[in-house]
CSV table of C-alpha atoms in Angstrom, one decimal:
chain,number,residue,atom,x,y,z
A,134,MET,CA,0.5,33.5,-7.1
A,135,ASP,CA,0.6,29.9,-5.6
A,136,SER,CA,-1.8,27.3,-7.2
A,137,PRO,CA,-4.9,26.6,-4.6
A,138,ILE,CA,-3.4,23.0,-4.1
A,139,ALA,CA,-0.3,24.6,-3.1
A,140,GLN,CA,-2.3,27.4,-0.8
A,141,VAL,CA,-4.2,24.2,0.6
A,142,LEU,CA,-1.2,22.0,1.1
A,143,ALA,CA,1.0,24.8,2.5
A,144,LEU,CA,-1.9,25.1,5.1
A,145,ILE,CA,-2.6,21.9,6.1
A,146,LYS,CA,1.5,21.6,6.1
A,147,GLU,CA,1.6,24.8,9.5
A,148,LEU,CA,-1.5,23.1,11.4
A,149,LEU,CA,0.6,20.4,11.0
A,150,ASP,CA,3.9,22.1,12.6
A,151,SER,CA,1.8,24.4,14.8
A,152,LEU,CA,0.4,21.1,16.3
A,153,GLN,CA,3.8,19.5,16.4
A,154,ALA,CA,5.5,22.6,18.9
A,155,ALA,CA,2.3,21.9,20.8
A,156,VAL,CA,3.2,18.0,21.4
A,157,ALA,CA,6.5,18.8,21.6
A,158,PRO,CA,6.7,19.8,25.0
A,159,TRP,CA,5.8,17.0,26.8
A,160,LEU,CA,7.2,14.2,23.9
A,161,PRO,CA,10.4,13.2,22.3
A,162,SER,CA,9.5,14.4,19.0
A,163,GLN,CA,11.3,12.6,16.6
A,164,GLN,CA,9.9,9.4,18.0
A,165,VAL,CA,6.5,9.9,18.5
A,166,PRO,CA,5.8,9.7,14.4
A,167,ALA,CA,7.5,6.2,15.2
A,168,TYR,CA,5.4,5.2,17.7
A,169,LEU,CA,2.9,6.3,16.3
A,170,ALA,CA,3.5,4.5,13.0
A,171,PHE,CA,4.5,1.1,15.2
A,172,ALA,CA,0.6,1.6,17.4
A,173,LEU,CA,-0.9,1.7,13.7
A,174,TYR,CA,1.1,-1.5,12.7
A,175,VAL,CA,0.6,-3.8,15.5
A,176,LEU,CA,-3.0,-2.7,15.3
A,177,MET,CA,-3.3,-3.3,11.5
A,178,MET,CA,-1.8,-7.6,13.3
A,179,LEU,CA,-3.3,-7.9,15.5
A,180,GLY,CA,-6.9,-7.0,13.9
A,181,GLY,CA,-5.6,-8.9,10.7
A,182,GLY,CA,-5.1,-11.8,13.0
A,183,LEU,CA,-8.2,-11.8,15.1
A,184,THR,CA,-9.6,-12.0,11.9
A,185,ALA,CA,-7.6,-15.2,10.6
A,186,VAL,CA,-7.9,-16.5,13.8
A,187,GLY,CA,-11.7,-16.5,14.0
A,188,ALA,CA,-13.3,-15.8,10.9
A,189,ARG,CA,-15.7,-18.1,10.3
A,190,ASN,CA,-15.5,-17.9,6.8
A,191,LEU,CA,-12.5,-19.2,5.1
A,192,VAL,CA,-11.9,-16.1,2.9
A,193,ARG,CA,-12.8,-13.9,5.5
A,194,ALA,CA,-9.6,-15.5,7.8
A,195,MET,CA,-7.6,-15.1,4.5
A,196,MET,CA,-8.3,-10.9,3.9
A,197,GLY,CA,-7.6,-11.6,7.3
A,198,LEU,CA,-3.6,-12.5,7.2
A,199,ILE,CA,-3.7,-10.3,4.5
A,200,LEU,CA,-4.0,-7.8,6.0
A,201,THR,CA,-1.6,-8.8,8.8
A,202,PHE,CA,1.4,-9.2,6.5
A,203,LEU,CA,0.6,-6.1,5.5
A,204,GLY,CA,1.4,-4.7,8.9
A,205,VAL,CA,3.8,-7.1,9.8
A,206,SER,CA,5.4,-5.9,6.2
A,207,GLY,CA,5.4,-2.1,7.6
A,208,LEU,CA,7.7,-3.4,11.1
A,209,TYR,CA,10.0,-4.6,9.0
A,210,LEU,CA,10.0,-0.8,7.0
A,211,LEU,CA,10.3,0.8,10.3
A,212,MET,CA,13.0,-1.5,11.3
A,213,ALA,CA,14.9,0.5,7.9
A,214,SER,CA,15.0,-3.2,5.5
A,215,PRO,CA,13.2,-2.1,3.8
A,216,PHE,CA,13.8,-5.6,1.0
A,217,MET,CA,12.5,-7.4,3.6
A,218,ALA,CA,9.3,-5.6,3.5
A,219,PHE,CA,9.4,-6.1,0.0
A,220,MET,CA,9.9,-9.7,0.1
A,221,GLN,CA,6.8,-10.0,2.5
A,222,LEU,CA,4.4,-8.2,0.6
A,223,LEU,CA,6.4,-10.5,-2.9
A,224,ILE,CA,6.2,-13.9,-0.9
A,225,TYR,CA,3.6,-14.0,1.4
A,226,VAL,CA,1.1,-11.7,0.0
A,227,GLY,CA,2.0,-12.6,-3.6
A,228,ALA,CA,2.8,-16.7,-3.4
A,229,VAL,CA,1.6,-17.9,-0.1
A,230,CYS,CA,-1.8,-16.1,0.4
A,231,VAL,CA,-2.4,-17.6,-3.6
A,232,LEU,CA,-2.3,-21.2,-2.5
A,233,ILE,CA,-4.6,-20.6,0.5
A,234,PHE,CA,-6.7,-19.3,-1.7
A,235,PHE,CA,-6.3,-22.3,-4.0
A,236,ALA,CA,-6.8,-24.4,-1.1
A,237,ILE,CA,-10.5,-22.8,-0.3
A,238,MET,CA,-11.5,-23.1,-3.0
A,239,LEU,CA,-10.5,-26.2,-3.8
A,240,THR,CA,-11.9,-28.0,-1.2
A,241,ALA,CA,-14.8,-25.4,0.4
A,242,ASN,CA,-17.8,-27.6,-1.3
A,243,VAL,CA,-20.6,-27.1,1.6
A,244,PRO,CA,-22.5,-23.6,2.0
A,245,GLY,CA,-21.0,-21.5,4.0
A,246,GLY,CA,-17.9,-23.4,4.5
A,247,GLN,CA,-16.1,-25.7,6.6
A,248,GLU,CA,-15.3,-24.0,9.1
A,249,ALA,CA,-18.8,-22.4,9.4
A,250,LYS,CA,-19.7,-24.3,12.9
A,251,LEU,CA,-18.3,-22.8,15.8
A,252,PRO,CA,-15.9,-23.9,18.0
A,253,GLY,CA,-17.5,-25.8,20.8
A,254,PRO,CA,-17.0,-25.0,25.1
A,255,GLY,CA,-13.9,-26.7,24.6
A,256,GLY,CA,-12.6,-25.6,21.3
A,257,ALA,CA,-13.0,-22.0,22.9
A,258,LEU,CA,-11.3,-22.5,26.1
A,259,ARG,CA,-8.5,-24.1,24.9
A,260,GLY,CA,-7.7,-21.8,22.2
A,261,LEU,CA,-7.8,-19.0,25.0
A,262,ALA,CA,-5.7,-20.8,26.9
A,263,VAL,CA,-2.9,-21.5,24.0
A,264,PHE,CA,-3.4,-17.9,23.2
A,265,VAL,CA,-2.8,-17.1,26.8
A,266,ALA,CA,-0.1,-18.9,28.3
A,267,PRO,CA,2.5,-17.7,25.9
A,268,LEU,CA,2.2,-14.5,26.5
A,269,ALA,CA,1.8,-15.2,30.1
A,270,VAL,CA,4.8,-17.1,29.9
A,271,LEU,CA,7.0,-15.1,27.3
A,272,GLY,CA,6.0,-11.6,27.2
A,273,PRO,CA,7.3,-10.7,31.2
A,274,LEU,CA,11.1,-12.7,30.4
A,275,LEU,CA,10.6,-10.3,27.4
A,276,VAL,CA,10.1,-7.2,28.9
A,277,LYS,CA,12.3,-8.3,32.7
A,278,HIS,CA,15.5,-9.8,30.3
A,279,VAL,CA,16.2,-7.8,26.8
A,280,PRO,CA,19.0,-5.8,27.5
A,281,ASP,CA,18.6,-2.8,27.1
A,282,LEU,CA,21.1,-1.5,24.3
A,283,GLU,CA,22.3,1.8,23.9
A,284,LEU,CA,22.7,1.9,19.5
A,285,ALA,CA,22.3,4.4,16.7
A,286,LEU,CA,19.2,4.1,15.3
A,287,PRO,CA,19.7,1.4,12.0
A,288,GLU,CA,20.5,2.1,8.8
A,289,ALA,CA,19.4,0.2,5.9
A,290,THR,CA,21.3,-2.5,4.9
A,291,PRO,CA,21.3,-2.0,0.4
A,292,THR,CA,20.2,-5.3,-0.8
A,293,SER,CA,23.8,-5.7,-2.9
A,294,GLU,CA,25.2,-6.8,0.7
A,295,LEU,CA,22.2,-9.3,0.7
A,296,GLY,CA,23.3,-10.4,-1.9
A,297,ARG,CA,27.1,-10.7,-2.0
A,298,GLY,CA,26.0,-13.0,1.5
A,299,LEU,CA,23.5,-15.3,-0.1
A,300,ILE,CA,27.2,-16.3,-2.1
A,301,GLY,CA,29.7,-15.5,0.6
A,302,GLU,CA,28.6,-17.3,4.1
A,303,ASP,CA,25.4,-17.9,3.3
A,304,VAL,CA,25.5,-19.9,0.4
A,305,VAL,CA,25.1,-23.3,2.0
A,306,PRO,CA,21.6,-22.5,3.5
A,307,PHE,CA,20.6,-20.7,0.0
A,308,GLU,CA,21.5,-23.7,-1.8
A,309,LEU,CA,19.3,-25.9,0.8
A,310,ILE,CA,16.7,-23.9,0.1
A,311,SER,CA,16.9,-24.0,-3.5
A,312,ILE,CA,16.8,-28.0,-3.1
A,313,ILE,CA,14.0,-27.6,-1.0
A,314,LEU,CA,11.6,-26.1,-3.0
A,315,LEU,CA,12.6,-28.6,-5.4
A,316,ALA,CA,11.7,-31.2,-3.7
A,317,ALA,CA,8.3,-29.6,-2.2
A,318,MET,CA,7.3,-28.8,-5.4
A,319,ALA,CA,8.0,-31.9,-6.9
A,320,GLY,CA,6.5,-33.7,-3.9
A,321,ALA,CA,3.2,-31.4,-4.2
A,322,VAL,CA,3.4,-32.5,-8.3
A,323,PHE,CA,3.3,-35.9,-7.6
A,324,LEU,CA,0.9,-36.3,-4.9
A,325,ALA,CA,-1.9,-33.6,-6.6
A,326,TRP,CA,-1.0,-36.3,-9.8
A,327,ARG,CA,-4.2,-37.1,-10.6
A,328,ARG,CA,-4.1,-41.4,-12.6
A,329,ARG,CA,-5.9,-41.8,-15.1
A,330,PRO,CA,-8.7,-44.5,-15.3
A,331,GLU,CA,-8.0,-47.5,-16.3
A,332,GLY,CA,-7.8,-48.3,-19.9
A,333,ARG,CA,-7.7,-44.9,-21.4
A,334,ALA,CA,-5.5,-43.5,-23.1
B,294,MET,CA,11.0,0.1,27.0
B,295,THR,CA,13.4,-0.4,24.2
B,296,ALA,CA,12.4,-1.1,20.2
B,297,LEU,CA,14.0,-4.4,20.6
B,298,THR,CA,11.5,-6.0,23.7
B,299,LEU,CA,8.5,-3.7,21.4
B,300,PHE,CA,9.2,-5.4,18.3
B,301,PHE,CA,9.4,-8.9,20.5
B,302,LEU,CA,6.4,-8.9,22.0
B,303,ALA,CA,4.6,-7.9,18.4
B,304,SER,CA,6.6,-11.7,17.1
B,305,LEU,CA,5.4,-12.6,20.0
B,306,LEU,CA,1.5,-12.2,19.9
B,307,LEU,CA,1.4,-13.3,16.1
B,308,LEU,CA,2.7,-16.5,17.9
B,309,SER,CA,-0.2,-16.7,20.3
B,310,LEU,CA,-3.1,-16.2,17.6
B,311,GLY,CA,-1.6,-18.7,16.0
B,312,LEU,CA,-1.3,-21.2,18.5
B,313,ALA,CA,-4.7,-20.7,19.4
B,314,GLY,CA,-5.8,-20.5,15.4
B,315,LEU,CA,-4.2,-24.1,15.0
B,316,VAL,CA,-5.6,-25.3,18.1
B,317,THR,CA,-9.2,-23.8,17.3
B,318,ARG,CA,-9.6,-24.0,13.3
B,319,ARG,CA,-11.3,-27.6,12.8
B,320,THR,CA,-9.6,-27.7,9.2
B,321,LEU,CA,-6.7,-27.8,7.3
B,322,VAL,CA,-7.0,-24.9,5.6
B,323,GLY,CA,-7.8,-22.8,8.3
B,324,MET,CA,-4.5,-24.7,10.3
B,325,LEU,CA,-2.2,-23.6,7.5
B,326,ILE,CA,-3.6,-20.2,8.0
B,327,SER,CA,-2.9,-20.2,11.6
B,328,VAL,CA,1.0,-21.2,10.6
B,329,GLU,CA,2.0,-18.6,8.5
B,330,LEU,CA,0.9,-16.8,10.9
B,331,MET,CA,3.3,-18.3,13.1
B,332,LEU,CA,5.4,-18.3,10.5
B,333,ASN,CA,5.6,-14.6,10.2
B,334,GLY,CA,5.4,-14.1,13.9
B,335,ALA,CA,9.6,-16.1,13.6
B,336,GLY,CA,10.6,-13.8,10.3
B,337,LEU,CA,9.8,-10.5,12.6
B,338,ALA,CA,11.5,-11.5,15.9
B,339,LEU,CA,14.7,-12.9,13.6
B,340,VAL,CA,14.4,-9.3,11.8
B,341,ALA,CA,14.7,-7.1,15.1
B,342,ALA,CA,17.2,-8.8,16.7
B,343,ALA,CA,19.4,-8.0,13.2
B,344,LYS,CA,18.6,-4.3,13.7
B,345,CYS,CA,18.2,-3.6,16.9
B,346,THR,CA,21.2,-5.2,18.6
B,347,ALA,CA,24.6,-5.1,17.4
B,348,ALA,CA,25.0,-8.2,15.8
B,349,PRO,CA,26.0,-8.6,12.0
B,350,ASP,CA,22.9,-7.4,10.1
B,351,VAL,CA,22.9,-9.6,6.6
B,352,HIS,CA,22.3,-12.5,8.8
B,353,GLY,CA,19.2,-12.3,10.3
B,354,GLN,CA,17.8,-10.3,7.6
B,355,LEU,CA,18.7,-13.4,5.4
B,356,THR,CA,17.5,-15.7,8.2
B,357,ALA,CA,14.8,-14.5,8.0
B,358,LEU,CA,14.1,-15.0,4.0
B,359,PHE,CA,15.0,-18.7,4.7
B,360,VAL,CA,12.3,-18.3,6.7
B,361,MET,CA,10.1,-16.9,3.7
B,362,GLY,CA,11.4,-19.6,1.6
B,363,LEU,CA,10.4,-22.7,3.2
B,364,ALA,CA,7.3,-21.1,4.5
B,365,ALA,CA,6.1,-21.1,0.5
B,366,ALA,CA,7.8,-24.5,0.3
B,367,GLU,CA,5.9,-25.5,2.8
B,368,ALA,CA,2.7,-23.6,2.3
B,369,THR,CA,3.1,-25.7,-1.4
B,370,LEU,CA,3.4,-29.0,0.2
B,371,VAL,CA,0.4,-28.0,2.1
B,372,LEU,CA,-1.9,-28.0,-0.2
B,373,ALA,CA,-1.4,-30.3,-2.3
B,374,MET,CA,-2.1,-33.2,0.6
B,375,ILE,CA,-5.8,-30.9,1.5
B,376,LEU,CA,-6.4,-31.9,-2.6
B,377,VAL,CA,-5.5,-35.4,-1.7
B,378,VAL,CA,-7.2,-35.6,1.4
B,379,GLN,CA,-10.3,-33.8,-0.2
B,380,ARG,CA,-10.8,-36.2,-3.2
B,381,ARG,CA,-10.3,-39.3,-1.0
B,382,PHE,CA,-12.9,-38.0,2.4
B,383,GLY,CA,-14.5,-35.2,0.2
B,384,HIS,CA,-13.3,-32.8,3.5
B,385,VAL,CA,-10.5,-31.8,4.9
B,386,LYS,CA,-11.9,-31.5,8.8
B,387,VAL,CA,-8.9,-32.8,10.8
B,388,ASP,CA,-11.4,-34.6,13.3
B,389,ASP,CA,-13.3,-37.1,11.2
B,390,MET,CA,-10.1,-38.0,10.1
B,391,SER,CA,-7.6,-41.3,11.5
B,392,VAL,CA,-5.0,-42.1,8.3
B,393,ILE,CA,-4.1,-41.2,5.2
B,394,GLN,CA,-2.7,-44.2,3.7
B,395,ALA,CA,-2.4,-44.4,0.2
B,396,GLU,CA,-4.4,-46.8,-2.0
């Protein structure tokens, strides 16, 4: 005797299977979930990006940015690179967004924030032009010239191989990045250092 | 349309959104958010080029990792600059400042 939950799950699975069987004749069945996931992630990216660019409240813009990061990490998962997806979440959502939040917190001294005023018609027009221009120039080029490669589906690269690459062929960029991070941190501390007023210990 | 084209179009969308934000935003914080959008598009295109072509996979992913590291370093520095500008001008609106010089 199955538990009620198991029965409900079996019913749902049956329904999904029959739905898939009904749709299957029109569509290549294995690709459909992938395309659906792609559409979902791109929608997340688009919605988040529009919020990040257009929101008048900077905290809301940052929330849009987080949504975009989540969408991009989903796209990484779709490309079978889970390590990149986790790094995306760790570095961008975990570190960069916290930094941006600090920046908002340390500067928003105006009620409603410093971005509260809408851009004028000139600014909106410039923004629209800059938004459309790369799409209009690069989009058709991409559609036309990206080669139609017949490849097997990509498989996830083991993290050990990535690590071996870091200490192997890519060791120079790796070390350079560490120097850059050190320099950036030292520079940030130097810039943000508040000198004590004269005459006090 | 191949998967590579689709991923490239997605990263192109991020680039366009970031550029539009960079132009329309009036404060340094808003511009920082837009730059992060564009850098994300760059990483996405790199990983797509690594995964959906016959090119060596590890290189592309590591390059995208380096881009993430650079983005983190850049965000740190920009945060410090925003702090300095805020202290000096009392705001971070880009149109109202023309000189950022040490006292």
